[in-house]
Coordinates of C-alpha atoms in Angstrom, one line a residue:
M1451 CA 0.0 0.0 0.0
A1452 CA 1.3 3.5 -0.9
A1453 CA 2.1 5.9 1.8
V1454 CA -0.8 8.2 2.5
L1455 CA 0.8 11.3 0.8
A1456 CA 2.5 9.5 -2.0
G1457 CA 1.7 11.3 -5.2
F1458 CA 1.3 14.7 -3.5
T1459 CA 3.7 17.6 -3.6
V1460 CA 3.7 20.2 -0.8
G1461 CA 5.6 23.5 -0.7
I1462 CA 7.0 24.9 2.5
T1463 CA 7.1 28.7 2.8
G1464 CA 8.7 29.1 6.3
D1465 CA 12.3 29.1 7.5
R1466 CA 12.2 28.1 11.1
R1467 CA 11.7 24.4 11.7
A1468 CA 11.4 23.8 8.0
D1469 CA 13.5 20.6 8.2
E1470 CA 11.2 19.2 10.9
Q1471 CA 8.2 20.0 8.8
A1472 CA 9.7 18.5 5.7
E1473 CA 10.5 15.3 7.6
L1474 CA 6.9 15.0 8.8
L1475 CA 5.7 15.3 5.3
R1476 CA 8.2 13.0 3.7
R1477 CA 7.6 10.4 6.3
R1478 CA 4.0 10.3 5.0
G1479 CA 5.2 9.9 1.4
A1480 CA 4.9 13.5 0.1
T1481 CA 7.4 15.2 -2.2
V1482 CA 8.5 18.4 -0.6
V1483 CA 9.6 21.7 -2.2
H1484 CA 11.2 24.2 0.3
G1485 CA 11.1 27.8 -0.8
P1486 CA 11.5 30.0 2.3
M1487 CA 9.7 33.3 1.9
I1488 CA 11.1 34.7 5.1
E1489 CA 14.4 34.9 6.9
T1490 CA 14.6 35.4 10.7
R1491 CA 17.7 37.4 11.7
G1492 CA 18.7 37.6 15.3
L1493 CA 19.6 41.0 17.0
A1494 CA 21.6 39.5 19.9
D1495 CA 24.5 41.9 19.1
S1496 CA 22.5 44.9 18.4
P1497 CA 22.9 48.1 20.6
E1498 CA 19.0 48.3 20.7
L1499 CA 18.8 45.0 22.6
R1500 CA 21.5 45.9 25.1
E1501 CA 20.0 49.3 25.7
A1502 CA 16.6 47.7 26.4
C1503 CA 18.1 45.3 28.9
E1504 CA 20.0 48.0 30.7
A1505 CA 16.9 50.2 30.8
L1506 CA 14.9 47.4 32.5
L1507 CA 17.7 46.9 35.0
A1508 CA 17.8 50.6 35.8
E1509 CA 14.1 50.8 36.3
P1510 CA 12.3 47.4 36.5
P1511 CA 9.0 46.9 34.7
D1512 CA 5.6 46.6 36.4
L1513 CA 4.5 44.3 33.6
L1514 CA 6.1 42.1 30.9
V1515 CA 4.4 41.1 27.7
A1516 CA 6.0 38.0 26.0
T1517 CA 4.9 37.5 22.4
T1518 CA 6.8 34.5 21.1
G1519 CA 8.6 31.5 22.4
V1520 CA 11.7 31.9 20.2
G1521 CA 11.8 35.6 21.2
V1522 CA 11.8 34.8 25.0
R1523 CA 14.5 32.1 24.6
S1524 CA 16.7 34.3 22.3
W1525 CA 16.3 37.2 24.7
M1526 CA 17.5 35.2 27.7
E1527 CA 20.4 33.8 25.7
A1528 CA 21.4 37.2 24.5
A1529 CA 21.2 38.6 28.0
D1530 CA 23.4 35.8 29.3
G1531 CA 25.9 36.6 26.5
L1532 CA 25.9 40.3 27.6
G1533 CA 26.5 39.2 31.2
L1534 CA 23.1 40.6 32.2
G1535 CA 21.0 37.4 32.3
E1536 CA 20.9 36.7 36.0
R1537 CA 20.0 40.2 37.0
L1538 CA 17.5 40.6 34.2
R1539 CA 15.6 37.4 35.2
A1540 CA 15.5 38.6 38.7
V1541 CA 13.8 41.9 37.9
L1542 CA 11.4 40.3 35.4
A1543 CA 10.4 37.7 38.0
D1544 CA 9.0 40.5 40.1
A1545 CA 6.8 41.8 37.3
E1546 CA 3.3 40.8 36.2
V1547 CA 3.8 38.6 33.1
V1548 CA 1.3 38.0 30.2
A1549 CA 2.0 35.8 27.2
R1550 CA 0.5 36.1 23.7
S1551 CA 1.0 32.4 22.9
P1552 CA 1.4 28.9 24.5
K1553 CA 5.0 28.8 23.1
A1554 CA 5.8 32.1 24.8
A1555 CA 4.2 30.8 28.0
G1556 CA 6.4 27.7 27.8
A1557 CA 9.5 29.7 27.2
L1558 CA 8.8 31.8 30.3
L1559 CA 8.4 28.8 32.5
T1560 CA 11.7 27.4 31.1
A1561 CA 13.4 30.7 32.0
D1562 CA 11.9 30.4 35.6
L1563 CA 9.7 33.4 35.0
P1564 CA 6.1 33.6 36.2
L1565 CA 3.0 33.6 34.1
H1566 CA -0.1 35.4 35.2
W1567 CA -2.2 35.4 32.0
R1568 CA -2.1 33.9 28.5
A1569 CA -4.1 35.2 25.5
P1570 CA -6.7 32.7 24.5
G1571 CA -6.4 33.3 20.7
E1572 CA -2.6 33.9 20.3
R1573 CA -3.3 37.3 18.8
T1574 CA -1.8 40.7 19.7
Q1575 CA -5.3 42.1 19.8
D1576 CA -6.2 39.6 22.6
V1577 CA -3.3 41.0 24.7
L1578 CA -4.5 44.6 24.0
D1579 CA -8.1 43.8 24.8
H1580 CA -6.9 42.3 28.1
L1581 CA -4.7 45.2 29.1
E1582 CA -7.1 47.9 28.0
T1583 CA -9.5 46.9 30.8
R1584 CA -7.2 48.7 33.3
D1585 CA -5.7 52.1 33.6
L1586 CA -2.2 51.9 32.0
R1587 CA -1.2 55.5 32.6
G1588 CA 2.3 55.6 34.2
L1589 CA 2.6 51.8 34.2
R1590 CA 6.1 50.6 33.1
I1591 CA 5.7 47.8 30.5
A1592 CA 8.4 45.7 28.8
V1593 CA 7.3 44.3 25.4
Q1594 CA 9.2 41.5 23.9
R1595 CA 8.7 42.3 20.2
D1596 CA 8.1 39.7 17.6
G1597 CA 10.0 40.0 14.3
A1598 CA 7.9 42.9 12.9
E1599 CA 9.8 45.9 11.7
E1600 CA 7.6 48.3 13.7
P1601 CA 6.8 48.1 17.4
A1602 CA 3.1 48.0 16.9
L1603 CA 2.2 46.5 20.3
A1604 CA 4.5 48.9 22.2
D1605 CA 3.1 51.9 20.3
A1606 CA -0.5 50.8 21.1
L1607 CA 0.4 50.6 24.8
L1608 CA 2.2 53.9 24.7
A1609 CA -0.9 55.5 23.3
H1610 CA -2.8 54.4 26.4
G1611 CA -0.3 56.3 28.6
A1612 CA 2.0 53.4 29.6
R1613 CA 5.8 53.9 29.8
V1614 CA 7.0 51.2 27.4
V1615 CA 10.3 49.6 26.8
D1616 CA 10.3 47.9 23.4
V1617 CA 12.7 44.9 23.3
P1618 CA 13.6 43.9 19.8
I1619 CA 15.0 40.3 19.6
Y1620 CA 14.9 39.4 15.9
R1621 CA 13.7 40.7 12.5
W1622 CA 11.6 39.0 9.8
M1623 CA 13.2 39.8 6.5
L1624 CA 12.8 38.8 2.9
P1625 CA 15.2 35.9 2.2
S1626 CA 18.7 37.0 1.4
D1627 CA 18.8 34.4 -1.3
P1628 CA 15.3 34.6 -3.0
A1629 CA 16.1 31.9 -5.6
P1630 CA 14.4 29.0 -3.7
A1631 CA 11.4 31.1 -3.0
H1632 CA 11.0 31.9 -6.7
R1633 CA 11.4 28.3 -7.6
L1634 CA 8.5 27.5 -5.3
L1635 CA 6.5 30.3 -7.0
D1636 CA 7.4 28.8 -10.4
D1637 CA 6.0 25.5 -9.3
L1638 CA 2.9 27.2 -8.0
V1639 CA 2.2 28.9 -11.3
D1640 CA 3.0 25.8 -13.2
R1641 CA 0.4 23.8 -11.1
Q1642 CA 3.1 21.5 -9.7
L1643 CA 2.0 21.9 -6.1
D1644 CA -1.0 20.3 -4.4
A1645 CA -0.6 22.3 -1.2
I1646 CA 1.6 24.8 0.6
T1647 CA 2.1 25.4 4.3
V1648 CA 2.1 28.8 6.0
T1649 CA 3.5 29.0 9.5
S1650 CA 3.6 32.8 9.9
S1651 CA 1.6 35.7 8.4
P1652 CA 4.9 37.6 7.5
A1653 CA 5.9 34.6 5.3
L1654 CA 2.6 34.9 3.4
A1655 CA 3.1 38.7 3.1
N1656 CA 6.6 38.2 1.8
L1657 CA 5.3 35.6 -0.7
L1658 CA 3.0 38.3 -2.1
T1659 CA 5.8 40.8 -2.1
L1660 CA 8.0 38.5 -4.1
A1661 CA 5.1 37.6 -6.4
A1662 CA 4.6 41.3 -7.1
T1663 CA 8.0 41.5 -8.7
R1664 CA 7.2 38.8 -11.3
P1665 CA 5.5 39.2 -14.6
D1666 CA 3.2 36.2 -13.7
H1667 CA 2.0 37.7 -10.4
A1668 CA -1.6 37.4 -11.5
A1669 CA -1.1 33.6 -12.0
V1670 CA 0.4 33.4 -8.5
H1671 CA -2.7 35.0 -7.0
E1672 CA -5.0 32.7 -9.1
A1673 CA -3.2 29.6 -7.9
L1674 CA -3.4 30.7 -4.3
A1675 CA -7.1 31.7 -4.5
R1676 CA -8.5 28.7 -6.5
E1677 CA -6.1 25.8 -6.9
V1678 CA -3.6 25.0 -4.2
L1679 CA -4.6 23.9 -0.7
V1680 CA -3.1 26.2 1.9
A1681 CA -2.3 24.7 5.4
C1682 CA -2.2 27.5 8.0
V1683 CA -0.7 26.8 11.5
G1684 CA -3.2 29.0 13.4
P1685 CA -6.0 31.6 13.3
V1686 CA -3.6 34.5 12.6
C1687 CA -2.2 32.9 9.5
T1688 CA -5.7 31.9 8.4
S1689 CA -7.0 35.4 8.8
S1690 CA -4.2 36.7 6.8
A1691 CA -4.8 34.1 4.1
R1692 CA -8.5 34.9 3.8
A1693 CA -7.7 38.6 3.7
V1694 CA -5.8 38.1 0.4
G1695 CA -8.5 35.9 -1.2
I1696 CA -7.3 32.4 -0.3
T1697 CA -10.3 30.1 0.2
R1698 CA -9.0 26.5 0.3
I1699 CA -7.6 26.5 3.8
V1700 CA -7.0 23.9 6.4
Q1701 CA -6.2 24.9 10.0
P1702 CA -5.8 22.7 13.1
E1703 CA -7.7 23.3 16.3
R1704 CA -4.4 23.0 18.1
F1705 CA -2.0 25.6 16.8
R1706 CA 1.0 23.3 16.4
L1707 CA 3.2 22.2 13.5
G1708 CA 2.5 18.5 14.0
S1709 CA -1.3 19.2 14.1
M1710 CA -1.1 21.3 11.0
V1711 CA 0.7 18.5 9.1
R1712 CA -1.9 15.9 10.3
H1713 CA -4.8 18.1 9.2
L1714 CA -3.1 18.7 5.8
T1715 CA -2.6 14.9 5.5
E1716 CA -6.2 14.2 6.2
A1717 CA -7.4 16.9 3.7
L1718 CA -5.2 15.6 0.9
A1719 CA -5.9 11.9 1.6
A1720 CA -9.6 12.7 1.4
T1721 CA -9.2 13.6 -2.3
A1722 CA -8.0 10.0 -3.1
W1723 CA -10.5 7.9 -5.1
R1724 CA -11.0 4.6 -6.9
L1725 CA -13.2 2.9 -9.4
T1726 CA -13.6 -0.5 -11.0
L1727 CA -13.8 -1.3 -14.7
G1728 CA -14.8 -4.9 -15.0
T1729 CA -12.0 -6.9 -13.4
T1730 CA -9.6 -3.9 -13.5
S1731 CA -9.2 -1.6 -10.4
L1732 CA -7.9 1.9 -10.5
A1733 CA -7.0 3.9 -7.4
V1734 CA -5.7 7.5 -7.6
Q1735 CA -4.1 9.7 -5.0
G1736 CA -2.5 12.9 -6.2
G1737 CA -0.1 12.0 -9.0
L1738 CA 0.0 8.3 -8.1
A1739 CA -2.3 5.9 -9.9
T1740 CA -2.5 2.2 -8.9
V1741 CA -3.8 -0.2 -11.6
D1742 CA -4.5 -3.7 -10.3
G1743 CA -1.9 -3.2 -7.5
V1744 CA 0.8 -1.7 -9.8
D1745 CA 1.8 1.9 -9.2
V1746 CA 1.8 4.3 -12.2
Q1747 CA 3.3 7.7 -11.9
L1748 CA 1.2 10.4 -13.6
T1749 CA 2.6 13.5 -15.2
R1750 CA 1.3 16.7 -13.5
R1751 CA -1.0 17.5 -16.5
E1752 CA -2.4 13.9 -16.4
Q1753 CA -3.0 14.3 -12.7
L1754 CA -4.9 17.6 -13.2
V1755 CA -7.1 16.2 -16.0
L1756 CA -7.9 13.0 -14.1
G1757 CA -8.5 15.1 -10.9
Q1758 CA -11.1 17.3 -12.7
L1759 CA -12.9 14.3 -14.1
A1760 CA -13.0 12.8 -10.6
V1761 CA -14.4 16.0 -9.1
A1762 CA -17.2 15.9 -11.7
G1763 CA -18.2 12.5 -10.4
G1764 CA -18.9 10.9 -13.7
A1765 CA -20.4 14.0 -15.4
V1766 CA -19.0 15.4 -18.6
V1767 CA -16.2 18.0 -18.3
P1768 CA -15.7 20.2 -21.4
K1769 CA -12.3 20.3 -23.0
S1770 CA -12.2 24.1 -22.3
E1771 CA -12.6 23.5 -18.6
L1772 CA -9.9 20.9 -18.5
A1773 CA -7.6 23.2 -20.4
R1774 CA -8.2 26.1 -18.0
C1775 CA -7.5 24.0 -15.0
G1776 CA -4.5 22.3 -16.4
W1777 CA -2.8 25.0 -18.5
G1778 CA -4.7 28.3 -18.4
P1779 CA -7.4 29.9 -20.6
E1780 CA -5.2 30.5 -23.6
V1781 CA -4.1 26.9 -24.4
D1782 CA -5.0 25.1 -27.6
L1783 CA -7.6 22.4 -26.9
H1784 CA -5.6 19.9 -28.9
V1785 CA -3.2 19.8 -26.0
V1786 CA -6.0 18.4 -23.9
E1787 CA -6.6 15.7 -26.5
V1788 CA -2.9 14.7 -26.6
T1789 CA -2.7 14.6 -22.8
V1790 CA -5.8 12.4 -22.5
G1791 CA -4.3 10.0 -25.1
R1792 CA -1.1 9.8 -23.1
L1793 CA -3.0 9.3 -19.9
R1794 CA -5.0 6.4 -21.3
A1795 CA -1.7 4.8 -22.5
N1796 CA -0.1 5.4 -19.1
L1797 CA -3.0 3.8 -17.3
G1798 CA -2.8 0.7 -19.4
A1799 CA -5.6 -1.7 -18.6
A1800 CA -7.4 1.1 -16.8
G1801 CA -7.2 3.5 -19.7
G1802 CA -10.9 3.0 -20.5
A1803 CA -11.7 4.9 -17.3
V1804 CA -11.5 8.1 -19.4
V1805 CA -14.4 8.2 -21.8
T1806 CA -14.7 10.6 -24.8
V1807 CA -18.0 12.3 -25.2
P1808 CA -18.0 13.5 -28.9
R1809 CA -18.2 17.3 -29.3
R1810 CA -18.6 17.7 -25.5
G1811 CA -15.5 16.6 -23.6
Y1812 CA -14.6 13.7 -21.3
R1813 CA -16.0 11.8 -18.3
L1814 CA -15.1 8.9 -16.1
A1815 CA -16.5 5.6 -17.0
A1816 CA -18.2 5.3 -13.6
P1817 CA -18.6 7.6 -10.6
P1818 CA -15.5 7.4 -8.4
T1819 CA -15.6 6.2 -4.8
R1820 CA -13.8 8.4 -2.3

């Protein structure tokens, strides 16, 4: 029996923990394309981080807002490297501590820092809603910034009268080598991907920024909006994806990498189908067809044509629709005929699964069973 994701190709857009994510997918049989749209650059040696640490030692905060797990860990490591770690942890331990995410909460506990409240939805707005219920005027607040260029949370608290110390730990940047990202976008436009994973909103924003520099940027948006399945790690990523017109989204209830991969696996596996032609059996998952127990690798165009016929459930699909889904609206319909001919030959004994309906298009010989 083929692995559950054999025949499927998944693109990874993140940088952090990409190897772990790729291993989870490959273990399930998927082909993986890694094109990081984001680069996380540490600021451990920056004067801004040292100044923030020294400011908090000089005047300890009343409240600490921790936004990310990697940020808390990197902050403590950087402080230790500066020779300020022990003193910094001591002053932070006396503050009221709120966390934006479970990972931030876990990092706080690892650093022997207290946790008084955690945002239920892992959003910055949840933290603001929680803090805005009190009078913040004059309150000294340390904000561990995520990788954003601007200190949005710190500025919002400052506008409420708080005395804020913004603590920059790292920056989210466009990749210093954009070639892998553009190769992933090439595959996206050429319909070579069944799904992509998005583990941060900045990665999705960078994807769109890189796409805007390409002559085929409209095709990138079309693929994202209509064709590829997008796995988002949590509600913030999902909200960002929907805001740019992406509709085919899977998101786990538990906002973790492993949960995201499991949900993506289930969603892709649910598209697998089979049918029987007399004594011949045909099973298809992604680009892998199995004819009477023998695996047959489909070309990407063959997969797309067969997939559209399966979605139709036995109804006729016009050549023009197959052309649009497989190549785009401008392709000569003869290309569809050639592809169907090669598909039938590739399927061998199961080639009769694709039936020609003269002057109309094609259909499957029988409705497929999911």
